[in-house]
Tab-separated table of C-alpha atoms in Angstrom:
chain	number	residue	atom	x	y	z
A	1	MET	CA	-0.042	-0.280	0.025
A	2	THR	CA	1.517	3.220	-1.040
A	3	GLN	CA	0.146	6.801	0.287
A	4	GLU	CA	1.727	9.974	-0.418
A	5	THR	CA	-0.584	11.919	1.958
A	6	PRO	CA	-0.627	11.059	5.326
A	7	GLN	CA	-4.216	8.656	6.509
A	8	TRP	CA	-5.878	10.928	8.634
A	9	ARG	CA	-6.367	10.096	11.942
A	10	PRO	CA	-9.393	10.907	14.086
A	11	ARG	CA	-8.513	12.739	17.461
A	12	LEU	CA	-11.134	12.619	19.771
A	13	LYS	CA	-9.679	16.547	20.992
A	14	ASP	CA	-10.483	17.564	17.375
A	15	ILE	CA	-13.414	15.833	16.952
A	16	ALA	CA	-14.980	17.257	19.741
A	17	ASN	CA	-14.804	20.949	19.018
A	18	GLN	CA	-16.396	19.861	15.682
A	19	GLU	CA	-20.173	21.377	14.746
A	20	GLU	CA	-22.903	18.362	15.420
A	21	LEU	CA	-24.451	17.914	12.349
A	22	PHE	CA	-27.121	15.302	13.819
A	23	THR	CA	-29.016	17.075	16.880
A	24	SER	CA	-30.256	15.655	19.601
A	25	GLY	CA	-34.378	15.218	19.659
A	26	GLN	CA	-34.128	12.399	16.914
A	27	ARG	CA	-36.913	9.300	18.510
A	28	LEU	CA	-34.498	6.417	17.873
A	29	CYS	CA	-34.935	4.435	20.977
A	30	ALA	CA	-32.874	4.488	23.525
A	31	GLY	CA	-29.641	3.246	23.208
A	32	CYS	CA	-29.710	2.820	19.687
A	33	PRO	CA	-26.005	2.366	18.328
A	34	ALA	CA	-28.134	3.757	15.109
A	35	GLY	CA	-27.682	7.551	15.970
A	36	SER	CA	-23.770	6.624	17.741
A	37	MET	CA	-23.416	5.785	13.919
A	38	ALA	CA	-24.236	8.695	11.579
A	39	ARG	CA	-22.915	10.651	14.509
A	40	MET	CA	-19.727	9.106	14.234
A	41	ALA	CA	-20.057	9.154	10.186
A	42	MET	CA	-20.404	13.495	10.090
A	43	HIS	CA	-18.084	14.072	12.445
A	44	ALA	CA	-16.042	12.789	9.668
A	45	LEU	CA	-16.800	14.144	7.053
A	46	PRO	CA	-14.195	16.043	5.004
A	47	ARG	CA	-16.308	18.851	4.028
A	48	PRO	CA	-19.180	18.676	6.475
A	49	LYS	CA	-20.679	21.995	4.912
A	50	ASN	CA	-20.767	20.719	1.553
A	51	THR	CA	-22.422	17.414	1.898
A	52	ILE	CA	-25.749	15.787	0.237
A	53	VAL	CA	-27.143	13.365	2.521
A	54	SER	CA	-29.888	10.691	1.032
A	55	GLN	CA	-31.557	8.775	3.180
A	56	ALA	CA	-33.581	5.056	2.283
A	57	THR	CA	-36.377	4.504	4.079
A	58	GLY	CA	-35.500	2.871	7.383
A	59	CYS	CA	-35.255	3.340	11.050
A	60	LEU	CA	-32.726	6.232	11.100
A	61	GLU	CA	-34.855	8.026	8.738
A	62	VAL	CA	-37.860	7.222	10.216
A	63	ALA	CA	-37.033	8.317	13.760
A	64	SER	CA	-35.043	11.835	12.711
A	65	THR	CA	-36.866	12.442	10.373
A	66	ILE	CA	-40.966	12.828	11.664
A	67	TYR	CA	-41.993	14.933	9.086
A	68	PRO	CA	-42.256	18.074	9.977
A	69	TYR	CA	-39.235	18.349	11.324
A	70	THR	CA	-35.524	17.400	10.864
A	71	ALA	CA	-32.572	16.595	12.716
A	72	TRP	CA	-29.536	16.901	10.282
A	73	ARG	CA	-28.734	20.150	10.037
A	74	VAL	CA	-27.434	18.203	6.382
A	75	PRO	CA	-28.845	18.817	2.892
A	76	TRP	CA	-30.991	16.028	2.633
A	77	MET	CA	-33.435	13.813	0.313
A	78	HIS	CA	-35.137	10.827	1.023
A	79	SER	CA	-37.735	8.803	-1.071
A	80	LEU	CA	-38.281	5.455	-1.074
A	81	PHE	CA	-36.835	2.046	0.461
A	82	GLU	CA	-35.525	1.713	-3.874
A	83	ASN	CA	-33.694	4.141	-4.426
A	84	ALA	CA	-31.416	5.927	-2.492
A	85	PRO	CA	-28.075	5.473	-4.667
A	86	ALA	CA	-30.110	5.995	-7.698
A	87	ASN	CA	-30.903	9.524	-5.455
A	88	ALA	CA	-27.549	10.257	-5.211
A	89	SER	CA	-26.689	10.039	-9.197
A	90	GLY	CA	-29.384	12.335	-9.621
A	91	ILE	CA	-28.122	14.627	-7.716
A	92	GLU	CA	-24.926	13.833	-9.050
A	93	ALA	CA	-25.624	14.790	-12.543
A	94	ALA	CA	-27.702	17.637	-11.806
A	95	TYR	CA	-24.796	19.372	-9.979
A	96	LYS	CA	-22.404	18.578	-13.315
A	97	ALA	CA	-24.981	20.599	-15.513
A	98	ARG	CA	-25.460	23.014	-13.395
A	99	LYS	CA	-21.537	23.541	-13.226
A	100	ARG	CA	-21.523	23.042	-17.262
A	101	GLN	CA	-23.156	25.787	-17.601
A	102	GLY	CA	-21.963	28.012	-15.346
A	103	LEU	CA	-24.075	27.808	-11.641
A	104	GLU	CA	-21.938	25.976	-9.183
A	105	ASP	CA	-18.203	25.856	-9.645
A	106	ASP	CA	-18.534	22.973	-6.355
A	107	ILE	CA	-19.545	19.481	-6.903
A	108	PRO	CA	-20.541	18.970	-2.999
A	109	ASP	CA	-19.766	15.084	-1.390
A	110	LEU	CA	-22.236	12.485	-1.302
A	111	LEU	CA	-23.280	10.307	0.933
A	112	VAL	CA	-26.641	7.838	1.753
A	113	PHE	CA	-27.343	6.320	4.381
A	114	SER	CA	-29.081	2.930	4.243
A	115	GLY	CA	-30.354	0.284	6.663
A	116	ASP	CA	-30.385	-3.344	5.587
A	117	GLY	CA	-33.710	-3.914	4.260
A	118	SER	CA	-33.042	-1.277	1.265
A	119	GLY	CA	-29.198	-2.609	1.259
A	120	PHE	CA	-29.796	-5.989	1.447
A	121	ASP	CA	-32.646	-7.154	-0.514
A	122	ILE	CA	-34.824	-3.681	-1.443
A	123	GLY	CA	-32.540	-1.504	-3.012
A	124	VAL	CA	-29.575	-3.484	-4.668
A	125	GLN	CA	-30.238	-2.399	-7.661
A	126	ALA	CA	-29.742	0.847	-7.521
A	127	ALA	CA	-26.822	0.373	-5.199
A	128	SER	CA	-25.289	-1.814	-7.918
A	129	GLY	CA	-26.667	0.200	-10.818
A	130	ALA	CA	-25.143	3.698	-9.459
A	131	ILE	CA	-21.658	1.555	-8.487
A	132	GLU	CA	-21.834	0.869	-12.336
A	133	ARG	CA	-21.697	3.690	-13.779
A	134	ARG	CA	-19.151	5.034	-11.005
A	135	HIS	CA	-21.358	8.142	-9.670
A	136	ASN	CA	-18.793	9.180	-7.191
A	137	PHE	CA	-20.962	9.028	-3.595
A	138	LEU	CA	-20.307	6.956	-0.209
A	139	TYR	CA	-23.019	4.709	0.956
A	140	ILE	CA	-23.621	3.508	4.515
A	141	ILE	CA	-25.370	0.433	4.766
A	142	TYR	CA	-25.712	0.045	8.766
A	143	ASP	CA	-26.762	-4.183	9.432
A	144	ASN	CA	-28.956	-4.583	12.220
A	145	HIS	CA	-30.191	-7.859	10.982
A	146	ALA	CA	-34.054	-7.695	10.274
A	147	TYR	CA	-36.707	-4.804	8.856
A	148	GLN	CA	-36.530	-3.400	12.720
A	149	ASN	CA	-38.980	-0.736	11.597
A	150	THR	CA	-41.610	-2.279	10.424
A	151	GLY	CA	-41.951	-4.871	13.888
A	152	ILE	CA	-38.716	-7.261	13.279
A	153	GLN	CA	-39.485	-8.831	9.768
A	154	ARG	CA	-37.101	-10.938	8.406
A	155	SER	CA	-34.261	-9.506	5.758
A	156	GLY	CA	-31.451	-10.714	4.047
A	157	ALA	CA	-29.066	-9.951	6.401
A	158	THR	CA	-30.660	-11.985	8.680
A	159	PRO	CA	-28.676	-14.525	10.461
A	160	LYS	CA	-29.948	-18.390	10.684
A	161	TYR	CA	-31.099	-19.390	13.814
A	162	ALA	CA	-32.537	-15.991	14.867
A	163	TRP	CA	-36.183	-15.571	15.672
A	164	THR	CA	-37.861	-12.678	14.057
A	165	THR	CA	-42.230	-12.576	13.700
A	166	THR	CA	-41.864	-13.913	9.749
A	167	SER	CA	-39.962	-16.769	11.285
A	168	GLU	CA	-41.409	-17.468	14.344
A	169	VAL	CA	-39.580	-20.579	16.548
A	170	GLY	CA	-41.395	-23.554	16.952
A	171	LYS	CA	-41.490	-27.670	16.517
A	172	LYS	CA	-41.265	-27.424	12.886
A	173	GLU	CA	-38.385	-24.621	11.662
A	174	PRO	CA	-35.713	-23.257	14.690
A	175	GLY	CA	-35.926	-19.601	13.797
A	176	LYS	CA	-34.578	-18.570	9.739
A	177	LEU	CA	-33.603	-21.313	8.556
A	178	LEU	CA	-31.325	-19.171	5.485
A	179	TRP	CA	-27.875	-18.123	6.387
A	180	LYS	CA	-26.978	-14.704	5.069
A	181	LYS	CA	-25.940	-12.825	2.413
A	182	PRO	CA	-22.479	-11.585	2.549
A	183	ILE	CA	-23.500	-7.947	1.171
A	184	ALA	CA	-19.924	-6.175	1.025
A	185	LEU	CA	-18.898	-8.902	-0.927
A	186	VAL	CA	-20.912	-9.085	-3.277
A	187	TYR	CA	-20.614	-4.486	-4.034
A	188	ALA	CA	-16.860	-5.309	-3.698
A	189	ALA	CA	-17.633	-7.841	-6.425
A	190	HIS	CA	-18.098	-4.829	-8.333
A	191	ASP	CA	-14.978	-3.268	-8.199
A	192	PRO	CA	-15.899	0.061	-6.350
A	193	ALA	CA	-13.138	2.874	-5.761
A	194	TYR	CA	-13.558	1.888	-2.089
A	195	CYS	CA	-15.273	-1.114	-0.052
A	196	ALA	CA	-15.284	-1.651	4.221
A	197	THR	CA	-16.468	-3.446	7.130
A	198	ALA	CA	-16.951	-2.042	10.249
A	199	SER	CA	-18.897	-2.247	13.185
A	200	VAL	CA	-20.407	0.690	16.064
A	201	TYR	CA	-18.479	-0.630	19.246
A	202	HIS	CA	-14.408	0.457	16.636
A	203	TRP	CA	-15.081	4.028	16.657
A	204	ARG	CA	-11.974	4.540	14.899
A	205	ASP	CA	-11.671	2.112	12.656
A	206	PHE	CA	-15.037	2.436	11.134
A	207	MET	CA	-14.478	7.136	10.701
A	208	LYS	CA	-11.332	6.384	9.086
A	209	LYS	CA	-12.831	4.412	6.846
A	210	VAL	CA	-15.730	6.915	6.441
A	211	ARG	CA	-13.113	9.676	5.452
A	212	LYS	CA	-11.639	7.008	3.507
A	213	GLY	CA	-14.796	5.953	1.080
A	214	MET	CA	-15.613	10.373	1.084
A	215	GLU	CA	-12.659	11.164	-0.458
A	216	VAL	CA	-11.827	8.171	-2.653
A	217	GLU	CA	-12.544	9.085	-6.776
A	218	GLY	CA	-15.936	6.949	-7.358
A	219	PRO	CA	-18.174	4.322	-5.349
A	220	ALA	CA	-17.179	3.564	-1.477
A	221	VAL	CA	-19.214	1.387	0.143
A	222	ILE	CA	-19.389	0.763	4.107
A	223	HIS	CA	-21.769	-2.324	5.157
A	224	VAL	CA	-21.125	-1.225	9.271
A	225	LEU	CA	-22.785	-3.589	12.191
A	226	SER	CA	-24.956	-1.647	14.025
A	227	PRO	CA	-26.991	-3.874	16.777
A	228	CYS	CA	-30.474	-3.877	17.644
A	229	HIS	CA	-32.021	-4.331	21.545
A	230	ARG	CA	-35.278	-4.449	19.932
A	231	ASN	CA	-34.532	-7.466	18.225
A	232	TRP	CA	-32.176	-8.989	19.016
A	233	ARG	CA	-33.146	-9.199	23.421
A	234	TYR	CA	-30.387	-8.107	25.400
A	235	PRO	CA	-30.290	-4.978	27.386
A	236	GLU	CA	-29.480	-1.260	26.229
A	237	GLU	CA	-27.191	-1.036	27.781
A	238	GLN	CA	-24.971	-3.525	26.014
A	239	GLY	CA	-25.271	-1.870	22.218
A	240	MET	CA	-21.296	-1.120	21.708
A	241	GLN	CA	-21.254	-4.593	22.998
A	242	MET	CA	-22.921	-6.200	21.303
A	243	ALA	CA	-21.076	-5.225	18.116
A	244	LYS	CA	-17.384	-5.872	20.103
A	245	LEU	CA	-18.339	-9.485	20.670
A	246	ALA	CA	-19.688	-10.068	16.408
A	247	VAL	CA	-16.405	-9.017	15.815
A	248	GLU	CA	-14.399	-11.017	18.593
A	249	THR	CA	-15.933	-14.341	17.154
A	250	CYS	CA	-15.484	-13.017	13.856
A	251	PHE	CA	-19.117	-13.287	12.810
A	252	HIS	CA	-19.029	-9.636	11.624
A	253	PRO	CA	-14.481	-8.863	10.481
A	254	LEU	CA	-13.909	-6.113	9.993
A	255	TRP	CA	-11.469	-5.967	6.557
A	256	GLU	CA	-11.067	-3.385	3.343
A	257	TYR	CA	-11.373	-3.461	-0.634
A	258	GLU	CA	-9.484	-1.003	-2.409
A	259	GLY	CA	-9.669	-0.684	-5.656
A	260	GLU	CA	-6.925	0.622	-7.263
A	261	THR	CA	-4.624	-1.995	-5.729
A	262	ARG	CA	-8.024	-4.652	-5.976
A	263	LYS	CA	-6.804	-5.821	-2.797
A	264	TYR	CA	-8.927	-6.968	0.327
A	265	ILE	CA	-7.306	-6.803	3.279
A	266	LEU	CA	-8.416	-6.981	6.830
A	267	SER	CA	-8.133	-3.912	9.920
A	268	ALA	CA	-6.695	-3.517	12.836
A	269	PRO	CA	-9.315	-5.311	14.868
A	270	SER	CA	-10.037	-8.361	12.738
A	271	ARG	CA	-6.414	-9.229	11.707
A	272	VAL	CA	-5.390	-9.916	15.471
A	273	PHE	CA	-7.851	-13.104	15.085
A	274	ALA	CA	-6.220	-13.831	11.294
A	275	LEU	CA	-2.060	-13.747	13.326
A	276	LYS	CA	-3.723	-14.753	17.083
A	277	PRO	CA	-6.423	-17.593	16.433
A	278	GLU	CA	-6.857	-18.713	19.693
A	279	LYS	CA	-7.780	-15.318	20.618
A	280	LYS	CA	-10.783	-16.304	18.759
A	281	LYS	CA	-13.723	-16.562	20.996
A	282	PRO	CA	-16.551	-19.600	20.266
A	283	VAL	CA	-20.207	-18.275	18.657
A	284	GLU	CA	-22.183	-19.447	21.215
A	285	GLU	CA	-20.696	-15.831	23.743
A	286	TRP	CA	-22.029	-14.068	21.483
A	287	LEU	CA	-25.222	-16.232	20.971
A	288	GLU	CA	-25.968	-16.973	24.273
A	289	LEU	CA	-26.570	-12.943	25.438
A	290	GLN	CA	-29.514	-12.449	22.464
A	291	GLY	CA	-32.854	-13.117	23.109
A	292	ARG	CA	-33.329	-14.061	19.652
A	293	PHE	CA	-30.743	-17.420	19.969
A	294	ARG	CA	-33.336	-18.014	23.045
A	295	HIS	CA	-34.311	-21.161	21.287
A	296	LEU	CA	-31.106	-22.829	21.142
A	297	PHE	CA	-30.199	-22.392	24.597
A	298	ARG	CA	-33.496	-23.243	26.894
A	299	PRO	CA	-35.578	-25.114	27.290
A	300	LYS	CA	-33.243	-27.942	26.154
A	301	ARG	CA	-29.842	-27.370	24.473
A	302	ARG	CA	-29.336	-27.585	20.708
A	303	ASP	CA	-25.776	-28.246	20.389
A	304	ASP	CA	-26.292	-29.271	16.486
A	305	LEU	CA	-27.496	-25.729	15.849
A	306	ILE	CA	-25.178	-24.385	17.543
A	307	ALA	CA	-22.266	-26.238	16.028
A	308	ASP	CA	-23.951	-25.602	12.718
A	309	PHE	CA	-23.906	-21.882	12.845
A	310	GLN	CA	-19.658	-22.165	14.530
A	311	ARG	CA	-19.043	-23.783	11.473
A	312	LEU	CA	-21.492	-21.154	9.049
A	313	THR	CA	-19.374	-18.322	10.103
A	314	ASP	CA	-16.218	-20.099	10.531
A	315	GLU	CA	-16.304	-21.348	7.072
A	316	ASP	CA	-17.473	-17.456	5.945
A	317	TRP	CA	-14.013	-16.191	7.816
A	318	ALA	CA	-12.216	-18.671	6.516
A	319	PHE	CA	-13.167	-17.304	2.690
A	320	ILE	CA	-12.116	-13.348	4.229
A	321	GLN	CA	-8.380	-14.469	5.594
A	322	LYS	CA	-8.048	-16.394	2.301
A	323	LEU	CA	-9.230	-13.330	0.658
A	324	SER	CA	-6.442	-11.157	1.975
A	325	ASN	CA	-3.835	-13.812	2.215
A	326	MET	CA	-4.077	-13.569	6.312
A	327	GLY	CA	-5.037	-18.259	6.431
B	1	MET	CA	-24.968	26.052	-1.421
B	2	THR	CA	-26.852	28.836	0.584
B	3	PRO	CA	-26.562	28.991	4.195
B	4	LEU	CA	-29.763	27.738	6.468
B	5	LYS	CA	-32.178	29.848	7.253
B	6	ARG	CA	-34.602	30.006	10.341
B	7	ASN	CA	-38.109	30.359	9.944
B	8	PRO	CA	-39.307	33.717	9.219
B	9	PRO	CA	-40.800	35.045	12.443
B	10	ASN	CA	-43.903	35.936	10.678
B	11	ARG	CA	-45.097	33.644	8.257
B	12	ARG	CA	-47.406	31.980	10.453
B	13	PHE	CA	-47.692	27.979	8.110
B	14	THR	CA	-44.691	26.648	6.735
B	15	CYS	CA	-43.820	23.426	5.421
B	16	ILE	CA	-39.771	23.174	6.212
B	17	THR	CA	-39.004	23.430	9.922
B	18	TYR	CA	-34.878	24.140	9.595
B	19	PRO	CA	-33.056	21.988	11.893
B	20	GLU	CA	-32.007	22.484	15.269
B	21	ALA	CA	-31.465	20.891	18.437
B	22	GLY	CA	-34.194	19.230	19.660
B	23	ALA	CA	-36.958	20.343	16.339
B	24	MET	CA	-38.632	17.170	16.801
B	25	GLY	CA	-38.914	17.678	20.421
B	26	LEU	CA	-37.994	16.715	24.257
B	27	THR	CA	-36.973	12.823	24.668
B	28	GLY	CA	-35.521	13.499	28.376
B	29	ASP	CA	-39.171	12.033	30.057
B	30	TRP	CA	-38.161	8.753	28.548
B	31	ARG	CA	-35.110	8.407	31.069
B	32	ILE	CA	-35.752	6.297	33.708
B	33	PHE	CA	-31.831	5.866	35.299
B	34	ARG	CA	-30.359	9.468	35.052
B	35	PRO	CA	-26.304	8.702	34.246
B	36	VAL	CA	-23.901	11.013	37.673
B	37	VAL	CA	-20.920	11.179	36.826
B	38	ASP	CA	-17.535	10.885	39.276
B	39	LYS	CA	-15.454	14.157	37.872
B	40	GLU	CA	-12.560	12.817	40.089
B	41	LYS	CA	-12.147	10.434	38.528
B	42	CYS	CA	-12.849	11.245	34.978
B	43	THR	CA	-10.100	11.819	33.180
B	44	GLY	CA	-11.006	12.787	30.825
B	45	CYS	CA	-11.050	10.357	27.244
B	46	GLN	CA	-14.439	11.653	25.975
B	47	ILE	CA	-15.524	7.893	24.759
B	48	CYS	CA	-19.012	8.646	26.506
B	49	TRP	CA	-19.241	11.715	24.802
B	50	MET	CA	-17.917	9.794	21.248
B	51	TYR	CA	-21.049	6.927	22.620
B	52	CYS	CA	-23.642	9.004	23.180
B	53	PRO	CA	-26.488	8.412	20.698
B	54	ASP	CA	-28.617	11.072	21.068
B	55	THR	CA	-25.815	13.739	21.228
B	56	ALA	CA	-27.002	14.214	25.084
B	57	ILE	CA	-22.725	14.530	26.374
B	58	THR	CA	-21.458	18.283	25.931
B	59	MET	CA	-17.500	18.484	27.462
B	60	ASP	CA	-16.780	21.479	29.772
B	61	GLU	CA	-14.103	23.031	30.333
B	62	ASN	CA	-11.661	20.989	32.528
B	63	ASN	CA	-12.377	17.928	29.664
B	64	LYS	CA	-15.052	16.031	31.987
B	65	PRO	CA	-18.679	15.324	30.296
B	66	VAL	CA	-22.079	17.225	31.113
B	67	PHE	CA	-25.401	15.506	30.597
B	68	ASN	CA	-28.527	17.402	28.832
B	69	LEU	CA	-30.769	16.490	30.350
B	70	GLU	CA	-33.409	17.504	28.619
B	71	TYR	CA	-32.329	14.669	25.484
B	72	CYS	CA	-30.759	12.230	27.547
B	73	LYS	CA	-33.070	8.943	26.690
B	74	GLY	CA	-31.074	7.300	29.737
B	75	CYS	CA	-30.020	4.295	27.674
B	76	MET	CA	-26.441	4.635	30.110
B	77	ILE	CA	-24.125	3.328	27.072
B	78	CYS	CA	-21.723	5.606	28.360
B	79	GLU	CA	-22.507	3.578	31.631
B	80	THR	CA	-21.070	0.448	30.699
B	81	ASN	CA	-18.662	2.610	28.082
B	82	CYS	CA	-16.106	4.244	30.719
B	83	PRO	CA	-13.130	2.912	30.738
B	84	VAL	CA	-12.458	4.009	34.573
B	85	LYS	CA	-15.988	2.899	35.781
B	86	ALA	CA	-16.843	7.463	36.503
B	87	ILE	CA	-20.233	7.222	35.408
B	88	SER	CA	-22.734	5.495	37.779
B	89	ARG	CA	-26.760	5.766	37.395
B	90	VAL	CA	-29.221	6.822	39.968
B	91	ARG	CA	-32.537	6.515	39.808
B	92	GLU	CA	-35.294	9.317	38.180
B	93	THR	CA	-37.257	9.693	40.972
B	94	GLU	CA	-34.738	9.595	43.310
B	95	ALA	CA	-32.333	11.567	41.307
B	96	GLU	CA	-33.206	14.600	42.734
B	97	ALA	CA	-31.656	14.267	45.665
B	98	ALA	CA	-29.447	12.618	45.624
B	99	VAL	CA	-28.291	15.429	43.370
B	100	GLU	CA	-28.869	17.999	46.527
B	101	LYS	CA	-26.431	15.226	48.446
């Protein structure tokens, strides 16, 4: 990796003096890490006064912009579940046209937020098209593992054996029967300028990735894990710890893909577990803290299902290690 | 881009509210537990400020956290993530008495 400019390092003392662009008073559930995630992203912007946010439907959109109010101090746009990246490409095209006519002298940075319902299922074709057309925007998918906003329906992001209201636990079915979509790999296969996974607990890592994704010329995608205590059923103050454990069990490994070199690189919080595999925790530790996996432990412990979950996690982790030449 | 302006005071009906803190109302009454900081123990690392989902923490001139109780929803993420355990919780109904003490 050859970089002429030194990489931006977030320092809390400097960031704390910046203006808050995502304000208080929004209606997210108490303890929802999506609020922290949005704040971290807004504090990492290279040009905060010259950024436009386009947002897909999701918890963050519904809670932060109840008509006619808004919690965002930046120009902000929402249309539907499926077209947040298409909106962003339209905004960029409009600014380009106005620049050509001499009406604007600058094209603003574009930031797209979407939840996992939009990023994994409904909005894939718009995102895929926008990346293919090489629009200059950053697409942040915050993943809380289901459609939490409409009442916990399963999505492509829900892991196997998780309880949701549309994958009920009963005698015949132990929750959802299918594994999670590897969405960051799907977008990385589009060969964007930058693609990464992140978690809300590792704020420094996440903010560096946001800055990198905004500064790079061309499309960038970040898949960030943001736990939800209403579906996952953990005490609300443990949100950051759940995100941390997901990284420590290698359920959600952190890596980045650079379009320039076409290389997959494991990020520091996950590289530890590739170099020292004995530090990696069994995924059972993460599962037993969550109420949505309670049927794997009570009333009867289902060792076969836990072993299956561990096998799928290990397969994904081995694949990422292989991609990044660390395995 | 042009800077944002506040609502003109003489217009009674506007479709757009300009963004400001608490444009959607206060969220402090959601709280069950109130965070209380021990300023002796606090090292000023600002981790609570970074993790607060509600932007309810500001840092004072000594770099110690101040909680904005109008917006703090009492999620206690700051308490769980404090590396030196300087933040503790007080039940909201007992908070007034505890603060006076």
